[in-house]
Short mmCIF file of N, CA and C in Angstrom, two decimals:
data_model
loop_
_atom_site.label_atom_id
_atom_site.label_comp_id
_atom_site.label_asym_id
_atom_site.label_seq_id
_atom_site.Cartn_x
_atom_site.Cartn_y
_atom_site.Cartn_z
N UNK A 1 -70.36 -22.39 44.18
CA UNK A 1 -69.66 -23.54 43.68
C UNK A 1 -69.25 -23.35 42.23
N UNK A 2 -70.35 -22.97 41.76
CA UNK A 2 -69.79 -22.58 40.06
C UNK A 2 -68.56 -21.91 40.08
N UNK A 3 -68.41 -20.16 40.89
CA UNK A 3 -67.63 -19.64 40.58
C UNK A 3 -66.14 -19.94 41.14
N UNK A 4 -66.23 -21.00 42.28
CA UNK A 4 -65.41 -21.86 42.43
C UNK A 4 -64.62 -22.79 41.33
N UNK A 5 -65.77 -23.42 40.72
CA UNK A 5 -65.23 -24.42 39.70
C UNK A 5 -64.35 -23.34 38.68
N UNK A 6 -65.24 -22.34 38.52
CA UNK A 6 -64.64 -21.31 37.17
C UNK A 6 -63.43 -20.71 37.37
N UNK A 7 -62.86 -20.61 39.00
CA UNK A 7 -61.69 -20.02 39.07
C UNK A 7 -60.88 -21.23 38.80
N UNK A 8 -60.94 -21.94 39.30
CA UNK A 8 -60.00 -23.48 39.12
C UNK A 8 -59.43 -24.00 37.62
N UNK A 9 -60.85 -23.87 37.25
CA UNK A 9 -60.41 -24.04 35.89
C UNK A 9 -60.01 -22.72 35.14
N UNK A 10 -60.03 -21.47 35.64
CA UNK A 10 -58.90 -20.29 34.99
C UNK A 10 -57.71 -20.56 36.00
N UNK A 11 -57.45 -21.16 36.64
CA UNK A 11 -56.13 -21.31 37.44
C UNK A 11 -55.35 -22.45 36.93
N UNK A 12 -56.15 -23.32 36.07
CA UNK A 12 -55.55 -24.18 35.25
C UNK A 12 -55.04 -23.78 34.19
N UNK A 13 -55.75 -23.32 33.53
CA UNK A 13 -55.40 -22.48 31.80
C UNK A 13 -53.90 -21.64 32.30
N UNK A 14 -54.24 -20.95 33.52
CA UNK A 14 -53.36 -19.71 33.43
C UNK A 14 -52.07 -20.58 33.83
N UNK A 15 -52.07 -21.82 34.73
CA UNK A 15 -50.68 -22.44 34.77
C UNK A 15 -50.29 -23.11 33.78
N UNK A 16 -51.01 -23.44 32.45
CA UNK A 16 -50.50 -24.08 31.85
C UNK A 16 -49.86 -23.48 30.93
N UNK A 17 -50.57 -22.40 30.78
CA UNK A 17 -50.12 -21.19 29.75
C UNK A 17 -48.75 -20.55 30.37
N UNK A 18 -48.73 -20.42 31.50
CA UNK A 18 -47.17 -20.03 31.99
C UNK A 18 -46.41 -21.57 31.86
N UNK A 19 -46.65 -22.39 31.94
CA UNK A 19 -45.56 -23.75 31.54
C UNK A 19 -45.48 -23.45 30.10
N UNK A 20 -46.43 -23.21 29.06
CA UNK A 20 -45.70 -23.36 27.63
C UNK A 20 -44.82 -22.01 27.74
N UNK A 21 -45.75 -20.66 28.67
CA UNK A 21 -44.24 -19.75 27.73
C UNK A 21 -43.02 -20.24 28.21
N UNK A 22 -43.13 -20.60 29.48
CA UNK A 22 -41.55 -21.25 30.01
C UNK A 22 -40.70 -22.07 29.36
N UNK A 23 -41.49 -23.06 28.79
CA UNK A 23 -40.91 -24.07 27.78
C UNK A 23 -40.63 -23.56 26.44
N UNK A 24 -41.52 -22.55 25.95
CA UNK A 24 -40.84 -22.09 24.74
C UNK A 24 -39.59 -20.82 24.87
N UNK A 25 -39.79 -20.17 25.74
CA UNK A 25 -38.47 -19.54 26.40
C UNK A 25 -37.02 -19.78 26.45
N UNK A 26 -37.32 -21.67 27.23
CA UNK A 26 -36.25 -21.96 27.66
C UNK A 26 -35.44 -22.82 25.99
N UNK A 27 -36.84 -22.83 25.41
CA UNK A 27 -36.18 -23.84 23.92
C UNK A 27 -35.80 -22.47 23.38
N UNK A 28 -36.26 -21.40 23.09
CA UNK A 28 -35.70 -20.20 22.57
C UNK A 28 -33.70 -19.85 23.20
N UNK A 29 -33.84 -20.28 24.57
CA UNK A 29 -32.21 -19.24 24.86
C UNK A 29 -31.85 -20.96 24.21
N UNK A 30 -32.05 -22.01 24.46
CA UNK A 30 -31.18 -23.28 24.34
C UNK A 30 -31.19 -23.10 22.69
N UNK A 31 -31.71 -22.78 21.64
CA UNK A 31 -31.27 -22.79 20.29
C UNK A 31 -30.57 -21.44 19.89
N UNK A 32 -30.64 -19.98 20.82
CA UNK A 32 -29.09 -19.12 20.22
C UNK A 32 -28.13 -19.08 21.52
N UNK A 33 -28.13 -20.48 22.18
CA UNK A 33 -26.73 -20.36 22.77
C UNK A 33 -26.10 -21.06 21.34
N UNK A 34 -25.07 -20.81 20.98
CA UNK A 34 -23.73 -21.11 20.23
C UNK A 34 -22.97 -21.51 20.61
N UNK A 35 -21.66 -22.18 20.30
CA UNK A 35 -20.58 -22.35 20.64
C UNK A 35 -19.59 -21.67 20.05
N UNK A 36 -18.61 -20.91 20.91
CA UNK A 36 -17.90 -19.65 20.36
C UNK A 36 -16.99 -20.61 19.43
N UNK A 37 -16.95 -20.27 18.38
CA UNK A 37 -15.78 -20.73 17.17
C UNK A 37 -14.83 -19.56 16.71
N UNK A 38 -13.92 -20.19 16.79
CA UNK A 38 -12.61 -19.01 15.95
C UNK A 38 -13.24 -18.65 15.07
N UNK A 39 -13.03 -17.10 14.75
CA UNK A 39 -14.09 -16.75 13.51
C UNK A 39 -12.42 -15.84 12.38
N UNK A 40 -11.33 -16.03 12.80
CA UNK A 40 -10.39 -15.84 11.70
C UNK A 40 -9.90 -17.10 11.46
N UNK A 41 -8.88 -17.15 10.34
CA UNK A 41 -7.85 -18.23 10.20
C UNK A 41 -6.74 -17.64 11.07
N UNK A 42 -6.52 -16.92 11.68
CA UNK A 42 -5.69 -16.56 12.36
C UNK A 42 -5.73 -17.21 13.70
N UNK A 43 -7.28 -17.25 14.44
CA UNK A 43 -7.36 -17.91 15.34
C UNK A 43 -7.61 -19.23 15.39
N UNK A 44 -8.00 -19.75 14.18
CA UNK A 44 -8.57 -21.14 14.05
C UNK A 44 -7.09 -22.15 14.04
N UNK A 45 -5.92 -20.96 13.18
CA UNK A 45 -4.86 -21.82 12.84
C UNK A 45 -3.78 -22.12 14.31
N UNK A 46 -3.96 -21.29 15.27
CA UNK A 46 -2.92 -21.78 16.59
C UNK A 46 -3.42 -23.22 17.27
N UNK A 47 -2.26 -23.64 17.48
CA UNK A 47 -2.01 -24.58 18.26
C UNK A 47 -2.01 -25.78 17.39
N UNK A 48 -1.13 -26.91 17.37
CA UNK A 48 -0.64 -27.98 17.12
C UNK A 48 -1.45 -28.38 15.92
N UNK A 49 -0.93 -28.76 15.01
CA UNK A 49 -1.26 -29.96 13.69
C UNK A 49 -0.70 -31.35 13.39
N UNK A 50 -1.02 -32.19 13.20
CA UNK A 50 -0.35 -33.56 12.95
C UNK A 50 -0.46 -33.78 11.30
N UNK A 51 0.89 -33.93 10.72
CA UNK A 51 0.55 -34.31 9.47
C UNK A 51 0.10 -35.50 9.13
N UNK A 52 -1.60 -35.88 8.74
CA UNK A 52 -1.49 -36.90 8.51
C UNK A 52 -1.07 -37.63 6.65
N UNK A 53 -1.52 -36.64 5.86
CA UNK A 53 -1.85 -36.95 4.30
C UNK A 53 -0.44 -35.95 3.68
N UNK A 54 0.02 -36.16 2.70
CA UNK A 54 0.75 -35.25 1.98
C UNK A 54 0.80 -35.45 0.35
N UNK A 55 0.97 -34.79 -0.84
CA UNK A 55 0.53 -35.22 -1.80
C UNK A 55 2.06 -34.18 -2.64
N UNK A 56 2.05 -34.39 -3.47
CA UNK A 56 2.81 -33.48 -5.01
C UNK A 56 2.23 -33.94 -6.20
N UNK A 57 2.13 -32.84 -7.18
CA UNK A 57 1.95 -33.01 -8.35
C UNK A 57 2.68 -33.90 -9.50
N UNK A 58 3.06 -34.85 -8.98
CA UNK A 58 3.80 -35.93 -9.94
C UNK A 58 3.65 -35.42 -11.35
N UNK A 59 2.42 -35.42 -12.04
CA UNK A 59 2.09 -35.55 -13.57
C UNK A 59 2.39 -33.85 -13.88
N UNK A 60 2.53 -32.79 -13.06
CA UNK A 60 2.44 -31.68 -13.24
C UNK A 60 1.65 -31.04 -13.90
N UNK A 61 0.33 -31.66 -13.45
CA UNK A 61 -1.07 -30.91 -13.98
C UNK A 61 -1.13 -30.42 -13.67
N UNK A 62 -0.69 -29.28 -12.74
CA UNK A 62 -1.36 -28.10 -11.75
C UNK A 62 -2.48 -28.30 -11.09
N UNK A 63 -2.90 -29.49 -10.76
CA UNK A 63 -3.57 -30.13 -9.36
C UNK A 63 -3.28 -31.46 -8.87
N UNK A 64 -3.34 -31.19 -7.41
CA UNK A 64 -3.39 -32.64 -6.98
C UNK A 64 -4.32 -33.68 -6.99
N UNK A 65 -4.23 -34.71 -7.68
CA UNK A 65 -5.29 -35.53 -7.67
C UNK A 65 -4.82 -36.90 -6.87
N UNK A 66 -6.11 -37.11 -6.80
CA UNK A 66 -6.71 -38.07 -5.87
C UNK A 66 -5.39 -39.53 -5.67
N UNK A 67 -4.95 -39.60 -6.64
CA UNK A 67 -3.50 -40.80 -6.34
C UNK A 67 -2.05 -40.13 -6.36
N UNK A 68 -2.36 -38.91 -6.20
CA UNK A 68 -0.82 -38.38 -6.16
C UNK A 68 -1.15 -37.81 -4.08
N UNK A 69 -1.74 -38.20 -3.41
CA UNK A 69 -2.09 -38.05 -2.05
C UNK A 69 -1.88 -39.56 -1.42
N UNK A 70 -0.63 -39.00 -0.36
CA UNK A 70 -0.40 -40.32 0.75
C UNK A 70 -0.87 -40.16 1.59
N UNK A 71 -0.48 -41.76 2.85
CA UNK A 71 -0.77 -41.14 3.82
C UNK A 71 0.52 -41.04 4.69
N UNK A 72 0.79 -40.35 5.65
CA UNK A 72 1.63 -40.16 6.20
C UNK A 72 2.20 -41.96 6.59
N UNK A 73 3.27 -42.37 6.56
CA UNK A 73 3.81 -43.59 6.73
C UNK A 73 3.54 -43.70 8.38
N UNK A 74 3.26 -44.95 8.98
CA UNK A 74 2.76 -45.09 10.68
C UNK A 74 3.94 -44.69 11.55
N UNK A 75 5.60 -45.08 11.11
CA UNK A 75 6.70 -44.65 11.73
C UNK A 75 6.98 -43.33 11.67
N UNK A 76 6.65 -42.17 11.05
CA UNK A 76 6.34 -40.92 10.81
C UNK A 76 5.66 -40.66 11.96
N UNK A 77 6.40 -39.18 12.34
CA UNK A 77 5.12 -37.96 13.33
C UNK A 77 5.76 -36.69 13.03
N UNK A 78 5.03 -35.77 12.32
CA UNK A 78 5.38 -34.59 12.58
C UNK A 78 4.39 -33.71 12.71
N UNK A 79 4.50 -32.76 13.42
CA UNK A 79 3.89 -32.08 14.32
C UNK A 79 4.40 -30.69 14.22
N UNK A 80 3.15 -29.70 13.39
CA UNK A 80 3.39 -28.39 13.23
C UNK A 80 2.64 -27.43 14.51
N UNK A 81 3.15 -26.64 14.98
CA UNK A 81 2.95 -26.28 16.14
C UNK A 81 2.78 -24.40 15.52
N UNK A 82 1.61 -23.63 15.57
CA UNK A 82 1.42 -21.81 15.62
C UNK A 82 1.34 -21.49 16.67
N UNK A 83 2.29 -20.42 17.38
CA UNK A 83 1.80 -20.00 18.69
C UNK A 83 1.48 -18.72 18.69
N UNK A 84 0.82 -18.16 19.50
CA UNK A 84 0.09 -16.64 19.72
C UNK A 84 1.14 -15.91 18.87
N UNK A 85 2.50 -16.13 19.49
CA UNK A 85 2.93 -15.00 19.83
C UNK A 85 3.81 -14.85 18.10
N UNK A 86 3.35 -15.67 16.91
CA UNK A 86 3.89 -15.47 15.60
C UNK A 86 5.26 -16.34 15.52
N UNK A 87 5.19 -17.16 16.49
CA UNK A 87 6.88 -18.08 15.94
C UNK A 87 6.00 -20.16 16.43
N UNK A 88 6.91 -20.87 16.10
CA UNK A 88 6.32 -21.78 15.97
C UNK A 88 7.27 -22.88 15.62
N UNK A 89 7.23 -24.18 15.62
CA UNK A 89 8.20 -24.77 15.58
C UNK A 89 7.21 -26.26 14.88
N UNK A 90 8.41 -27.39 13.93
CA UNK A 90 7.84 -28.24 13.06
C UNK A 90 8.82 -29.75 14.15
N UNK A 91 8.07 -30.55 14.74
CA UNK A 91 8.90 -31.71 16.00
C UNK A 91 8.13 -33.08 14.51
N UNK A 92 9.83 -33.82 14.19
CA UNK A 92 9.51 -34.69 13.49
C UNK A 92 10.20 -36.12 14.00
N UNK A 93 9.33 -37.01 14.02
CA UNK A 93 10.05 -38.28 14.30
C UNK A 93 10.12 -39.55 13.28
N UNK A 94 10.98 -40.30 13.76
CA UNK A 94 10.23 -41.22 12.55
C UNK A 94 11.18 -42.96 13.85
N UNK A 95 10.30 -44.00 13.91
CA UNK A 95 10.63 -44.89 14.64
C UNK A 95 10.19 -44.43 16.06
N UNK A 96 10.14 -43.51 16.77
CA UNK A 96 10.03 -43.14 17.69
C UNK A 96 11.53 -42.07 18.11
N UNK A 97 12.16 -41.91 17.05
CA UNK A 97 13.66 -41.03 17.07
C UNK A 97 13.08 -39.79 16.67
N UNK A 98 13.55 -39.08 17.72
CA UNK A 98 13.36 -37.36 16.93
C UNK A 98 14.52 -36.65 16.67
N UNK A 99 14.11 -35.96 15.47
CA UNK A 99 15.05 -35.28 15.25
C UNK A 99 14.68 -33.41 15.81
N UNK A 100 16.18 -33.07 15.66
CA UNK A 100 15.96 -31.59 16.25
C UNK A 100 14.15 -30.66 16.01
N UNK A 101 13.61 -29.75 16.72
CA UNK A 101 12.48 -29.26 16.00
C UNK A 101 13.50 -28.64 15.07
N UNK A 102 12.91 -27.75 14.17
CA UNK A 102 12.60 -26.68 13.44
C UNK A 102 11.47 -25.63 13.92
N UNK A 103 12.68 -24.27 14.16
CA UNK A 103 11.87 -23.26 14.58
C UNK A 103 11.35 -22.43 13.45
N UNK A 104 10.07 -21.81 13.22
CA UNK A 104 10.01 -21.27 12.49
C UNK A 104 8.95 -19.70 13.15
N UNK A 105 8.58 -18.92 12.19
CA UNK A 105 8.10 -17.70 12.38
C UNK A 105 6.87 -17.17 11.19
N UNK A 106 5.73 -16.82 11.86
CA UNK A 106 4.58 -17.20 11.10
C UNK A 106 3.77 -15.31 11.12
N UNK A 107 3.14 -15.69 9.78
CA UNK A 107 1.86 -14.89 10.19
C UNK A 107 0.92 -14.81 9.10
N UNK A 108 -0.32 -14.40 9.15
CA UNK A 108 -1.19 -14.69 8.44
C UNK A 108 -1.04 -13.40 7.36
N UNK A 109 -1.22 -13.61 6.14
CA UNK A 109 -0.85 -13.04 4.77
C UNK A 109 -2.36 -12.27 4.23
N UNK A 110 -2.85 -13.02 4.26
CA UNK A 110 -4.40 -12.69 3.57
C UNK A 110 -5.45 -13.84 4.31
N UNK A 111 -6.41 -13.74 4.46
CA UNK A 111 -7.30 -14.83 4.76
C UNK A 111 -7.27 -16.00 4.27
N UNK A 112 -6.48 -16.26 3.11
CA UNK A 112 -6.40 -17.71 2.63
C UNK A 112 -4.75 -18.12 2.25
N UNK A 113 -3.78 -17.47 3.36
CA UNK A 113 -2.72 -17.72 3.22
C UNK A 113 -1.72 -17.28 4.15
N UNK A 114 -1.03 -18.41 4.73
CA UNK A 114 0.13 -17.90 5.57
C UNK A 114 1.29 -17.91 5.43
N UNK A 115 2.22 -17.14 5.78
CA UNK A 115 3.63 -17.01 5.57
C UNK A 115 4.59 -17.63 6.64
N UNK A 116 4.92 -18.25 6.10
CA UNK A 116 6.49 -19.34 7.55
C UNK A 116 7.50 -18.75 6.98
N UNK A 117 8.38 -18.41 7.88
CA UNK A 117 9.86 -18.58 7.60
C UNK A 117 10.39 -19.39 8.60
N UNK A 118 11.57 -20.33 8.39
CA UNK A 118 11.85 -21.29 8.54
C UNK A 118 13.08 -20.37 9.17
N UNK A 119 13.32 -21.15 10.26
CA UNK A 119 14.95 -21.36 11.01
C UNK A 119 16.17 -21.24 9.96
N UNK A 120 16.09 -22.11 8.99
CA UNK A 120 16.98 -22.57 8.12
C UNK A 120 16.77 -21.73 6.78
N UNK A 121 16.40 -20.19 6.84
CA UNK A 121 16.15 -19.95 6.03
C UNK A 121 15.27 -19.98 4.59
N UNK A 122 14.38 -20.65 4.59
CA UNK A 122 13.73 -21.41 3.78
C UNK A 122 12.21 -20.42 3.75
N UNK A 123 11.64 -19.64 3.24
CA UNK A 123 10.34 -18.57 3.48
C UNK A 123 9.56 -19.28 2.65
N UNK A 124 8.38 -19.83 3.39
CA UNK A 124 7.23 -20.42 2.01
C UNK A 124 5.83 -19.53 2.64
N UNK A 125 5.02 -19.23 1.50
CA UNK A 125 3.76 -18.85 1.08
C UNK A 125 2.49 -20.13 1.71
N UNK A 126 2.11 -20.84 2.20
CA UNK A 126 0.96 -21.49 1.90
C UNK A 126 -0.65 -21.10 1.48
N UNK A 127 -0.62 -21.49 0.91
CA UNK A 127 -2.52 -21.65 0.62
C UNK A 127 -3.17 -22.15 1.65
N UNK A 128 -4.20 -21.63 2.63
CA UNK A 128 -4.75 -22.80 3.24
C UNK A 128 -6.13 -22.82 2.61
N UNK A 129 -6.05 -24.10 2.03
CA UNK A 129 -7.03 -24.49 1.36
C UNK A 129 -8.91 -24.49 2.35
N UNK A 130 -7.75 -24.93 3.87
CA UNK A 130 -9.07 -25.05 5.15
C UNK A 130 -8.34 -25.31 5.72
N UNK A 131 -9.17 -24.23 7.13
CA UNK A 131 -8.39 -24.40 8.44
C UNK A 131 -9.83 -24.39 9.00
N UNK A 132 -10.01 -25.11 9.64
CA UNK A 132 -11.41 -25.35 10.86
C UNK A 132 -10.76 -26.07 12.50
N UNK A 133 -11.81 -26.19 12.82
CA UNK A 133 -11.33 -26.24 14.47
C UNK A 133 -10.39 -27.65 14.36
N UNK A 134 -10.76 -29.09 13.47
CA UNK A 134 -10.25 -29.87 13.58
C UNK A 134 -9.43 -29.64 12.46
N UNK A 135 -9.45 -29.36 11.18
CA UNK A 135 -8.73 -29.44 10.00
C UNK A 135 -7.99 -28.26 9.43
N UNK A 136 -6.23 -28.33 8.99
CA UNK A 136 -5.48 -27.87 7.95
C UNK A 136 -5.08 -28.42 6.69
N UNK A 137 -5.53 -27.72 5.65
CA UNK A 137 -4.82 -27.67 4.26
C UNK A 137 -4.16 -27.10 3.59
N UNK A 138 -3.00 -27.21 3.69
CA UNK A 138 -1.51 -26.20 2.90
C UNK A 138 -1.64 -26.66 1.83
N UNK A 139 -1.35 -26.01 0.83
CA UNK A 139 -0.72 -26.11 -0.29
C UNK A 139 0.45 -24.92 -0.86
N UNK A 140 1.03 -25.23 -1.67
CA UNK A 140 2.56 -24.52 -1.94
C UNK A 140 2.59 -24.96 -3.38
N UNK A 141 3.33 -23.66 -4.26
CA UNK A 141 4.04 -24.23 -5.16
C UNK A 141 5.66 -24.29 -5.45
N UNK A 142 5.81 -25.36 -5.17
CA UNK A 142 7.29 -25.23 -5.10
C UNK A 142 8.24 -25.51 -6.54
N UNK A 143 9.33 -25.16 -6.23
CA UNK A 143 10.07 -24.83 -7.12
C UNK A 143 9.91 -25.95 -8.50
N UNK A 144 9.54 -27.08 -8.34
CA UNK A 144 9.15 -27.92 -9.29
C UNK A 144 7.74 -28.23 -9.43
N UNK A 145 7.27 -28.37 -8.48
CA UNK A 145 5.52 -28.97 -8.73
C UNK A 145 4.71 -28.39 -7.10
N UNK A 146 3.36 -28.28 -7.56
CA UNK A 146 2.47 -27.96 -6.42
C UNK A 146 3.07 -29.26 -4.96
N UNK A 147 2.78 -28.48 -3.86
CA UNK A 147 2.76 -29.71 -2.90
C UNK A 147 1.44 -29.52 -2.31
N UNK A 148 1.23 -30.55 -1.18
CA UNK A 148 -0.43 -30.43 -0.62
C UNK A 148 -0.35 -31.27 0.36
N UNK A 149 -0.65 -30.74 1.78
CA UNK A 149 -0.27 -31.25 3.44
C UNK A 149 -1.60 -31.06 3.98
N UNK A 150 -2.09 -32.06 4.43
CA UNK A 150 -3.29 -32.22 5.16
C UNK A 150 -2.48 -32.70 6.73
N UNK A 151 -3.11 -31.88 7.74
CA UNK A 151 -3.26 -31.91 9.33
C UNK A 151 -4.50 -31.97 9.49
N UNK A 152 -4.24 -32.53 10.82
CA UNK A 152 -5.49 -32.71 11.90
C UNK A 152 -5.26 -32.42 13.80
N UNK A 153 -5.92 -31.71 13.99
CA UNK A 153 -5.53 -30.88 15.46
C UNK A 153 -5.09 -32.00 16.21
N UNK A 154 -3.90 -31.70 16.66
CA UNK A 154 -3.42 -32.90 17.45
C UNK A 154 -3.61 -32.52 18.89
#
């Protein structure tokens, strides 16, 4: 009977001890699963942006501050679009009227900057200040004062 009782109770220990490694196992793969994230600005930056904020350097301090940033007006939509394949197009409305897109042609410059050329001739530089899965920040300096375009993944 003893050595009865004594296996029982090592048949206890030993199942319980296989439930914690199981449980710490299974908490081990569940904290390095990840979620795959774009790990360039190259990949983070495709597919659709909505402008919501836009700003210029009014005072021409060489930054934008905090009251020289709008917000996009509610009758406003425009919608910057990167596709794989390096071309891309800017769909703007305003009332619910659209006007033609604008095609343009893209590619990434350096890690903190992309190059558009515009349909209409027009080649700008941006800064992206941040590009993350939900958020873009351009900035430009244009021919008179800094500008500064905040998107959000539409």
């Amino acid at each position: 009977n003893a050595i009865t009782g004594g296996i029982c109770v090592m048949t206890g220990r030993k199942s319980l001890i296989l439930l914690m490694l199981i449980a710490l196992f299974s908490a081990g793969l569940c904290s390095c699963t990840k979620k795959k994230t774009a790990a360039t600005p190259y990949e983070r930056i495709l597919g659709g942006w909505k402008k919501v904020m836009y700003g210029s350097d009014d005072n021409l301090s060489g930054t934008i501050e905090k009251g020289e940033k709008h917000p996009v007006a509610s009758q406003q939509n425009e919608v910057m679009v990167f596709k794989a394949d390096g071309t891309g197009t800017v769909s703007y409305s305003f009332n619910g009227v659209a006007s033609p897109d604008i095609s343009f042609s893209w590619k990434i410059i350096t890690d903190g900057a992309v190059w558009v050329a515009y349909q209409a001739n027009d080649t700008v530089a941006y800064h992206m200040e941040e590009v993350s899965s939900n958020d873009l920040t351009l900035t430009t300096s244009g021919a008179v004062s800094l500008e500064w375009y905040y998107y959000v993944r539409n």
